[in-house]
Amino acid sequence: MTLPPDSTAPAAARHERILILDFGSQVTQLIARRLRESGVYCEIWPFNAAPEARIRAFNPKGIIFSGGPASVTEGESPRAPDYAFASGLPILGICYGQQTLAHQLGGTVEGGHAREFGRAHVDVTGDCAITQGIWAKGAREQVWMSHGDRITELPPGFRVVASSEGAPFALIADDKRHYYGTMFHPEVVHTPHGAQLLKNFTHLVCGCTGDWTMGAFRAEMIEKIRAQVGSGRVVCGLSGGVDSSVAAVLIHEAIGDQLTCIYVDHGLMRAGESEQVVSTFRDRFNIKLIHRDASDLFLGQLSGVTDPEQKRKIIGRLFIEVFEEEQNKLGGADFLAQGTLYPDVIESVSATGGPSVTIKSHHNVGGLPEGMRMKLVEPLRELFKDEVRALGRELAIPEAIVGRHPFPGPGLAIRIPGEVTREKADLLRKVDSIYLEEIRTAGLYDAIWQAFAVLLPVRTVGVMGDGRTYDQACALRAVTSTDGMTADVYPFSMEFLSRVANRIVNEVRGINRVTYDITSKPPGTIEWE
Ligand code: XMP
């Protein structure tokens, strides 16, 4: 089992920390997000990868047990490590975490009760540190529940603070030992005061002060990069996206010209993007940047290829080849910088225990070329995406890059079903930039996770002026999402869509029909290929 990221790393080690033990809930990451938002550094570890020595070395100020899909009434179900209790640290158990807490401390948990799922209301019957200043005794509060089992008998030392019809022990507390448990999920937004309840646990119970800020992270990470790299040379693949951009600027701030960025331009970027990468990094940040226009090579090899996975493979392979070529021209490097984020390195407990089906092989351009024997510099390994954005703002990276929608590594190639040609890419760029311009003008950009146009491989009949047209159709897509795993269609007004469609048909010669994709994910995916 590979262990989660090095928790003794200086950036985190100087901060107060909370340990989250993961029992496999779908929303464990949200606990960490909420804690980080209140300025508390935390890490998620699988419940079974937390031996005493490791917890001691991590030196947390408190421990949270996440929810999970198992039932404590089943023999083989997960348990918290004994040391969690022996440590004397405050503990908060959430859902399954509450049940195993109660069970391991001598309470009784039973299955077979009515399942409670979704919004519920609890009656606050007492008070405790967790509810201080948030929930008053006698109030009725909204929470989000998702459970089948429930506690039927409290362990010694505990009392009830809030209850619902389906969950008489919705919030329990043992003030002496600083143990708390919630049947509901405080980490999800459907528990409106959930973030504050968690903050009370970390700040009031565990004594955290909220010392995790991006300003502090920046200063410490710069020291850490200097210590790691010494006088070595670093290369970084820039993609124009948020992660590689922030990693590059941070590393440059640490080691200056020891860093060279390589931007492999596959010719499938959106309008103006390559120019923006060059002007931002070379001209504004003074970063040594190699801009390799490899569009002929990429488009040449994509010629005649229609299969989406084939396109991804070709682009991935060529990217590595070109990157290596450029890197060899530099005379090699000692380190490869990557914009790896915390969600990529969290070793989650899979609810099913098995690997999930590969729907698409997501080749991340800028990823580690296999066989390259360089050490890695990954300064963002401890951060969530919203923290990377905050760090980017701290580093004065333009908002156009920091707040940018995600863009897939293979670029427009997977937004042109069928064969990709330069002409088609040019046509799509025009459509896409009108669409995005209108979204920005309407002030909707930040409310949308991703918005883009797709060039459809169909020609349709239209009428313009007195003449008949027989041109291509395009589709527009816009979705809201929190992580790209699921997505909902963005509900534009008809008026907005008509305005965009009119502009596209009038301004882009070759397009005579515009459709809006209203498929959510699942069953659709965000991209068309
Ligand atoms: P799907 O289409 O699978 O996309 O719903 C989910 C998220 O992943 C992005 N995506 C990719 N990113 N290489 C990437 O780097 C890829 O091949 C790729 N395919 C999809 C997509 O834009 C969305 O954000």
Coordinates of C-alpha atoms and ligand atoms in Angstrom, one line a residue, residues 312 360-365 406-410 414-415 449-450 484 521 525-527 529, ligand 1:
R312 CA -5.9 10.7 -27.0
K360 CA -11.9 7.6 -21.0
S361 CA -8.1 7.5 -20.7
H362 CA -7.5 10.9 -19.4
H363 CA -4.0 11.7 -20.6
N364 CA -2.9 14.8 -18.7
V365 CA -0.6 16.7 -21.0
P406 CA -10.6 23.2 -16.9
F407 CA -9.4 22.3 -20.4
P408 CA -8.6 18.8 -21.5
G409 CA -5.0 17.8 -22.4
P410 CA -6.0 16.7 -25.9
I414 CA -11.9 15.7 -28.5
R415 CA -14.4 18.5 -29.4
W449 CA -17.6 24.7 -14.4
Q450 CA -16.9 24.3 -18.1
G484 CA -16.0 16.9 -13.0
K521 CA -23.4 13.5 -16.4
T525 CA -19.8 12.8 -20.1
I526 CA -18.8 16.4 -20.1
E527 CA -16.7 16.2 -23.3
E529 CA -15.4 12.2 -26.9
Ligands
XMP1 P1 -15.6 13.7 -19.1 O1 -15.7 14.1 -20.5 O2 -15.0 12.4 -18.8 O3 -14.6 14.8 -18.4 O4 -16.9 13.9 -18.3 C1 -14.4 15.1 -17.1 C2 -13.4 16.2 -17.0 O5 -12.1 15.7 -17.5 C3 -11.7 16.5 -18.6 N1 -11.2 15.6 -19.6 C4 -9.9 15.4 -19.8 N2 -8.8 16.0 -19.3 N3 -7.4 14.7 -20.7 C5 -7.5 15.7 -19.7 O6 -6.5 16.2 -19.3 C6 -8.4 14.1 -21.3 O7 -8.2 13.2 -22.2 C7 -9.7 14.5 -20.8 N4 -10.9 14.0 -21.2 C8 -11.8 14.7 -20.4 C9 -13.0 17.2 -19.1 O8 -12.6 18.4 -19.8 C10 -13.7 17.4 -17.8 O9 -13.2 18.5 -17.1

